[in-house]
Amino acid sequence: MVEEVIFAGFGGQGVLSMGQVLAYSGMIENREVCWMPSYGPEMRGGTANCIVTVSSDEISSPIISRFDTVVALNQPSLDKFESAVKPGGTLIYDSTNIIDPPKRSDIDIVPIPASEEAVKLKNTKIMNMIVLGAFLAKRNTVSIETVLDALKKVLPERHHHLIPLNEQALHRGKELAGEAVPVP
Amino acid sequence: MVEEVIFAGFGGQGVLSMGQVLAYSGMIENREVCWMPSYGPEMRGGTANCIVTVSSDEISSPIISRFDTVVALNQPSLDKFESAVKPGGTLIYDSTNIIDPPKRSDIDIVPIPASEEAVKLKNTKIMNMIVLGAFLAKRNTVSIETVLDALKKVLPERHHHLIPLNEQALHRGKELAGEAVPVP
Amino acid sequence: MAKIRGDIKIDVEKCKGCELCIVACPLDAIALSDGINKQGYHYAVLVEDVCNGCKSCALVCPDAVITVYREDRESGKKEPVAELRKVTGDITIQVGVEEEGN
Amino acid sequence: MAKIRGDIKIDVEKCKGCELCIVACPLDAIALSDGINKQGYHYAVLVEDVCNGCKSCALVCPDAVITVYREDRESGKKEPVAELRKVTGDITIQVGVEEEGN
Amino acid sequence: MQEIEHHYDDLSVIYERPATLLDTRMHYCPGCGHGVAHRIVMEAVEELGIQETTVGVAPVGCSVFAYHYMNVDMQEAAHGRATAVATGIKRCRPDKYVFTYQGDGDLAAIGTGETIHTVNRGENILIVFINNAIYGMTGGQMAPTTLITQKTSTTPYGREASFMGNPLKITDLLAMLPGAFYVTRQAVNTPAHVRKAKKAILNGFQWQKLNKGTCFVEIVSNCPTNWGMKPVESNKWLEEYMLPFYPLGDMKVPSKEELENG
Amino acid sequence: MQEIEHHYDDLSVIYERPATLLDTRMHYCPGCGHGVAHRIVMEAVEELGIQETTVGVAPVGCSVFAYHYMNVDMQEAAHGRATAVATGIKRCRPDKYVFTYQGDGDLAAIGTGETIHTVNRGENILIVFINNAIYGMTGGQMAPTTLITQKTSTTPYGREASFMGNPLKITDLLAMLPGAFYVTRQAVNTPAHVRKAKKAILNGFQWQKLNKGTCFVEIVSNCPTNWGMKPVESNKWLEEYMLPFYPLGDMKVPSKEELENG
Amino acid sequence: MGELRLMKGNEALAEAAIRAGMDAYFGYPITPQSEVLEYLTREAYNRTQCTILQAESEIASINMIYGASGAGARVMTSSSSPGISLMQEGISYIAGAELPCLLVNINRGGPGLGTIQPSQGDYFQATKGGGHGDYHLIVLAPATVQEMADFVLDGWQLAEKYRNPVMILSDGALGQMMEKVELREQVDRATNVIPEWATIGKSKDRERNIITSLFIQPEEMERVNLRLQEKYKVIMDNEIRVQEQNTEDADFVIVAYGLSARIGRKVMEILRAEGMKIGLIRPITLWPYPYETIGKVAGRVKGFLSLEMNAGQMVEDVRLAVNGQCPVGHYGRMGGIIPGPDEVADVIKTMYAKIQ
Amino acid sequence: MGELRLMKGNEALAEAAIRAGMDAYFGYPITPQSEVLEYLTREAYNRTQCTILQAESEIASINMIYGASGAGARVMTSSSSPGISLMQEGISYIAGAELPCLLVNINRGGPGLGTIQPSQGDYFQATKGGGHGDYHLIVLAPATVQEMADFVLDGWQLAEKYRNPVMILSDGALGQMMEKVELREQVDRATNVIPEWATIGKSKDRERNIITSLFIQPEEMERVNLRLQEKYKVIMDNEIRVQEQNTEDADFVIVAYGLSARIGRKVMEILRAEGMKIGLIRPITLWPYPYETIGKVAGRVKGFLSLEMNAGQMVEDVRLAVNGQCPVGHYGRMGGIIPGPDEVADVIKTMYAKIQ
């Protein structure tokens, strides 16, 4: 198997770390993994994205131009990467933040009101985990259990109390993915 | 015509400037000229030498390994360059300073007691001009008159009073060259 | 005592919601908006009608997004900024301008 | 007053004839030689038999060519140089040695 | 919060973004003092009417993009070399107003030699030195001016004097050089400080006409992002920790005579 | 002149070339202060018995060949970088005695940044700084410490402050840095000065054991050749012109307590 | 099997340096390699008591490296393109004084300040000598995060074997990307051998040691130079590292190093899937360069493409290796743009069509 | 005919700079080029009121050059090998920001501190980019004192035409030796044109001028790089300078530049006198390099010898030009030793014998 995905949004939305969690989870599941970031010169507020490859075979190019999945957390990212989804691939986006929805009809489009849901969960920083839950539901790259395992390993001890919240977010994302209705 | 000569001695003995005067004189006589110095890292007291080429044709290499004339003003220079005189060439040296005389028999050897003569002329700095006079007598590369012309041009005005002394030294050198008897 | 009337205009799309103007305002007249701008920031807004045009907010604004207004009184009629904008070419030496403290 | 007897030895082949020892000698006992060494310099020589081993010449000699001798008196018997030459390894802190003025 | 109704019509503009500062969104983080410093430098240029005769130099650091905002001719300089670049400009164009705008890593670490020699030569330029005790652009490493015990990404356990040396008060050193004409330390964390800092900048520009040496304005500033603080908090920290170590005030001021014998 | 007859036999050697100074002809010009400075540095090493634990660094300049004369482990450093090289050595071998031996162009022009930051970090090394107000090895160009009106091959009409800046008193700057433990200015033009300079060098070596910061010994020296003077004359010029501008004496001395709490 | 971690290339390199028994690191912040210094300040001293010092500049860093290496320490510095340019004098000194050390260039786009994005624009600088004089660095080009780690100890061993500086020439992408990496065991620093030429104090039983690159007598200087050239020859004969893939049956070969080699592999996979006989040669040592490997293959293929993230630098070495036996093309992207496998595949198809 | 003088190469260069209307020189002492700064401090200001400043370092010098050139001035710096290495970052910036200026390297022997004697060991650094990133200097290699003078104005004109730094790559021997030189007329500095891109204050009728090499968007950075490459292409098409002697009937050709080319000519004279058909190609521009000239001759001769004062650097360009058409040898001396005509003649005879 191979999953080539890009997570894109503003710096500060957690796009880089959601990619890292996915890569780490892939490693736990004995896959080859590669996480490739790209960001602007600003410390904050710039755009950021990372490409994650999870594969059962050795990974050649870490740079991908066409993706199995695009995860877009803001309008510029959606506009930039919509066309990069492979035909039949998946496009997941934060429908709270994105006003102009994607237009392609040859891909699976999954709007997730992630920011809104994060507010409901009383922690806006958890938005990325909701989206990751949706991604896992759609793509099955790794299991949610592995992701929780991974979080335990990457989060410092002092943040472990947040793991239940993360779990809640992942599951909420999964549910939302099931409910998601593409904009016509 | 072409004359390839090296002037060698201690720094401070005026070897570089006697070469320059010869080169300048060559230029006045419409020759192609090249003056090529070589010296050690010390400011004073090191060895110094310069190669001068005076030629009626364009000069290719400014670096010469065999010379028409070698002018040696100290023992190390004599030791180093004696073998570099072309067969039939000329070796002029300061016999005041040099204890071990040259040994070759296939060249014209011209010992000049230049330092001693300079003391007689009451100016030890004039030693190089005595030697240059000897060189001109032997090699006829340029005329003494041209050299005096050259001195007028290269010496700053405030040193022009020294020109008669230089002239005296050049002529004395010429005389000494005539008298010179090679050590057997 | 007659209050000097002032006002400010904030270029909300360039505001980054740093809140420095809020703490700088001696009259506590500025606050962050509930809404966010296109950059994603809650921006500063004037929330109390007490502004006297003291410029404190504008002075500390790192994004130069605040324009300050004040009624025309003899004291505040023309400020150095507007005046000096016309100056060009050769300048004369002075030991500093805009001496007023704050 | 009994004069302290001293002497100096000059490594004439390394001497460059700078004359600094000559002006440093408080007893005017040093002068340049008439002859030159292999380097081409007139070298320094002791010309007056008045040396008291004060070391001034050696202290200012840039070529470290002067060795100083002195008769063994209690005061001048062993100088720090010779003594300390035996010290090796760990050193102890001291606020400076060889305090004597000149 | 509810915005009040405005009444701009019957009022006059008494303060606005200077025309010399381009109307562009700045890339600086929210609350970053660079914005204020940029603005007052450009206000000074506008008020003195010297936009047409001013050349700025901004080297590597967060303010490397200063030329995106300052509407004057500008040169981007190599890291640490702004004052050398400014020297090159000023020596060839002595009738222009030349300033540099440099951060602490640039001016006081890699550029120490250039800074000291430029001031020692008394180059007739204005040096604006933004000291926020950290490397901003590269992500929060220790600067030469980082305080003792201050944590940065390269002093994760706090700066320790015995290992990394003490914070370098380069401005104090520069004030000792005869080539320095005017040396002052200012801040931009309060309206009062901004006013004073701006006056210092005005002085620094004006006095170039006298050809009497280098004008140097240090501005103690903040770096909310790399200090790991909110902007308001960072300005408090600045007041509480930076200013006691870097006290504000003039270190070298020209005498009346020096100013009059222009 | 006639040499007297010697009588070495009934006398004792009380002063001789230190064994740590190799018995080689030095390349320096006649009367050059480098020779004296070399000798006292090596005397200090010998007297302290630290030849086996000393590492020297000599960078580009006339003294680049110091390793031909000093019989200790030595590194030749790039121009201006001796203190960085010494930092590298000392940080890895903190139990060794590390010193640099640098000229004015090296330490105070191209190496200004390294010098200041090394001292600011308080590296536990001894810096010996030979200030003869000129570049020797390259043939007599202006140094940062060249005096006003002094003629050099690059100030043929004399150094002019308004154009080339004032002579840089870098030692004064360094004395202000907290990392400096001991800063002093000495000379080697008279026997008395040589004694004091040697004591300063001894201090500088010994105090490395305390690990309390940098010891810095400036030695005001001469350059007969490039000053265009005879050696004796040059030492007079030094006394008359250099010393008034570069007065001798300690600029920073450790307190008794600092020395005792080793 | 060693410890397995998901790490950024820069961090893997830093971790590997700690484990390889590094004695000292001197460096200065520059994007995109600052993580090396940051990681080391966090991790290194507490674990191995080695020296980690943020220098005041890259110039200070490289000269600290000179001093520390001269004192027999196992040392490293890292920087990125402009910072490496600043080190050129120091590097030439280190090569001239024959000091073993590890230099890391996390290449970004130039010239000038350029961009913080990845690039291979420093190939010439690294392999032809950015500094003055006749010298060579041994240049290792990792292509994976695993190699970012592995080449650290390998690099030091080469450096120490030949008393020669070794450069790891990587790029911003390899520095910033995360992959699985298997870490080697910790080397005990106490076992590091201080070479007998090191300046650590002249013991009684030996002459003083001198670290220098200055030889003022032309004859001596030439002897030193000839000895260096002899050493380089030995390195060329023994230390070339290169990977060949599918060159046996290939009729067209991509030559690429570092990140580009991974793109090249993907391109090869794409084109092989389309039935084209494409091979790949990946030089791992950029100096010494695998001229012979390429030269041999050149005799049996129809063409080469040198794939680089620059305007065409390694292509000169490919041409020197091929020596006219068949056409050599170059394809490169610049400014931080990494060539996409698809676009490269198209380039090869076009070139291939012409050659036929 | 202009004024005739007997001058050292360094002084001829300095004099020519004054006469060519130089606005500013910034430099730092280093043997064997200090005469340039010394001559200028003596002569220049009094005659043309230009700026001559001894900087605190080579790094300061090159950055002063950057600033002054950015302000539209006609500027020059000079140094020798280690000093040029220190300038590499600055040079890359100048190339990236496209600033015209003249850089002079009076090459001495390396690596490291090396020797003050002449060398051609900086060929790679000058021609392949000692600094980071993809850029080129235009490199002129004088072989006579006359050319040391002539290439100054020529260099500035090229620099200004292409907004590109130009390097005069000479060596210690050419810098120190004296020959006859005919000097050009004084250019009136007042006639120097300040280019419209210079930063001299933004007049009302134009946008602000910006001198920079920073382009943070990869696409923009690549566009800038491609534009630079386009410019380099134009320069390659138009500015190659090369001298050929006796190549028409030659069956063996010496390729050499600068001082070596003069040795090469002597060798050719010696061997022609012995009846051997030897030709000489002397690249005057080392970049752009005369690949085509050499390539054409390669088709009709039996071999080449690249004669250099280094361990073999230009020989790579000769090989690239010859591209396998015939054998290419290299002969070089190092450490300040200038190859003697006799020894080179012997080398050629040996090589020639093998080729037959």
Short mmCIF file of C-alpha atoms in Angstrom, two decimals, chain A residues 20-126:
data_model
loop_
_atom_site.label_atom_id
_atom_site.label_comp_id
_atom_site.label_asym_id
_atom_site.label_seq_id
_atom_site.Cartn_x
_atom_site.Cartn_y
_atom_site.Cartn_z
CA GLN A 20 3.96 14.04 11.99
CA VAL A 21 1.44 12.06 14.00
CA LEU A 22 0.38 10.23 10.86
CA ALA A 23 3.99 9.49 9.92
CA TYR A 24 4.79 8.29 13.39
CA SER A 25 1.74 6.06 13.38
CA GLY A 26 2.81 4.63 10.06
CA MET A 27 6.19 3.81 11.56
CA ILE A 28 4.51 2.01 14.46
CA GLU A 29 2.62 -0.04 11.91
CA ASN A 30 5.93 -0.96 10.31
CA ARG A 31 5.45 1.12 7.20
CA GLU A 32 8.04 3.20 5.46
CA VAL A 33 7.22 6.82 6.15
CA CYS A 34 8.29 10.23 5.02
CA TRP A 35 7.17 13.64 6.26
CA MET A 36 8.18 16.61 4.18
CA PRO A 37 7.40 20.14 5.32
CA SER A 38 7.31 23.37 3.39
CA TYR A 39 6.76 26.77 4.89
CA GLY A 40 7.35 30.43 4.34
CA PRO A 41 9.90 32.65 6.02
CA GLU A 42 7.53 34.16 8.58
CA MET A 43 7.56 32.73 12.07
CA ARG A 44 3.77 32.88 12.26
CA GLY A 45 0.82 33.50 10.05
CA GLY A 46 2.41 32.19 6.89
CA THR A 47 1.14 29.23 5.00
CA ALA A 48 2.46 25.82 5.87
CA ASN A 49 2.07 22.38 4.45
CA CYS A 50 3.56 18.95 4.74
CA ILE A 51 3.53 15.95 2.50
CA VAL A 52 3.30 12.57 4.19
CA THR A 53 3.98 9.30 2.45
CA VAL A 54 3.10 6.03 4.16
CA SER A 55 4.09 3.01 2.17
CA SER A 56 4.80 -0.68 2.47
CA ASP A 57 7.77 -0.23 0.14
CA GLU A 58 10.83 1.99 0.17
CA ILE A 59 9.91 5.58 -0.59
CA SER A 60 11.74 7.14 -3.48
CA SER A 61 10.76 10.76 -4.01
CA PRO A 62 9.55 12.57 -0.91
CA ILE A 63 8.22 15.24 -3.24
CA ILE A 64 4.88 14.43 -4.74
CA SER A 65 2.97 16.46 -7.25
CA ARG A 66 -0.28 14.45 -7.28
CA PHE A 67 -1.82 13.18 -4.08
CA ASP A 68 -4.12 10.40 -2.96
CA THR A 69 -5.48 12.84 -0.42
CA VAL A 70 -5.36 16.59 0.05
CA VAL A 71 -6.27 18.02 3.43
CA ALA A 72 -6.86 21.78 3.19
CA LEU A 73 -7.47 23.91 6.25
CA ASN A 74 -7.74 27.31 4.61
CA GLN A 75 -8.87 28.85 1.38
CA PRO A 76 -5.46 29.46 -0.21
CA SER A 77 -4.49 25.84 0.40
CA LEU A 78 -7.69 24.54 -1.10
CA ASP A 79 -7.29 26.78 -4.12
CA LYS A 80 -3.70 25.67 -4.58
CA PHE A 81 -4.06 21.94 -4.09
CA GLU A 82 -7.53 21.00 -5.35
CA SER A 83 -6.13 20.25 -8.76
CA ALA A 84 -3.39 18.06 -7.28
CA VAL A 85 -5.74 15.33 -6.07
CA LYS A 86 -5.40 12.21 -8.20
CA PRO A 87 -8.59 11.27 -9.98
CA GLY A 88 -10.58 9.13 -7.57
CA GLY A 89 -8.65 10.59 -4.63
CA THR A 90 -9.91 12.39 -1.59
CA LEU A 91 -10.10 16.08 -0.69
CA ILE A 92 -10.83 16.89 2.94
CA TYR A 93 -11.30 20.51 4.00
CA ASP A 94 -12.33 22.62 6.96
CA SER A 95 -15.71 23.86 5.90
CA THR A 96 -15.82 26.37 8.78
CA ASN A 97 -12.90 28.32 7.37
CA ILE A 98 -13.33 27.75 3.68
CA ILE A 99 -16.00 29.74 1.90
CA ASP A 100 -15.46 28.76 -1.74
CA PRO A 101 -15.87 24.97 -1.82
CA PRO A 102 -13.97 22.72 -4.22
CA LYS A 103 -15.42 22.16 -7.67
CA ARG A 104 -14.06 18.86 -8.95
CA SER A 105 -16.44 15.99 -9.48
CA ASP A 106 -13.96 13.17 -10.11
CA ILE A 107 -12.79 12.99 -6.50
CA ASP A 108 -14.24 12.30 -3.09
CA ILE A 109 -14.88 15.66 -1.46
CA VAL A 110 -15.21 15.68 2.31
CA PRO A 111 -16.16 18.96 4.00
CA ILE A 112 -15.58 18.85 7.75
CA PRO A 113 -16.71 21.76 9.94
CA ALA A 114 -13.63 21.15 12.03
CA SER A 115 -13.07 24.61 13.52
CA GLU A 116 -16.71 24.77 14.58
CA GLU A 117 -16.49 21.34 16.16
CA ALA A 118 -13.27 22.27 17.92
CA VAL A 119 -15.05 25.21 19.55
CA LYS A 120 -17.69 22.76 20.67
CA LEU A 121 -14.96 20.61 22.21
CA LYS A 122 -13.76 23.79 23.97
CA ASN A 123 -10.27 23.67 22.53
CA THR A 124 -9.63 25.26 19.17
CA LYS A 125 -6.22 23.61 18.99
CA ILE A 126 -7.85 20.22 18.66
#
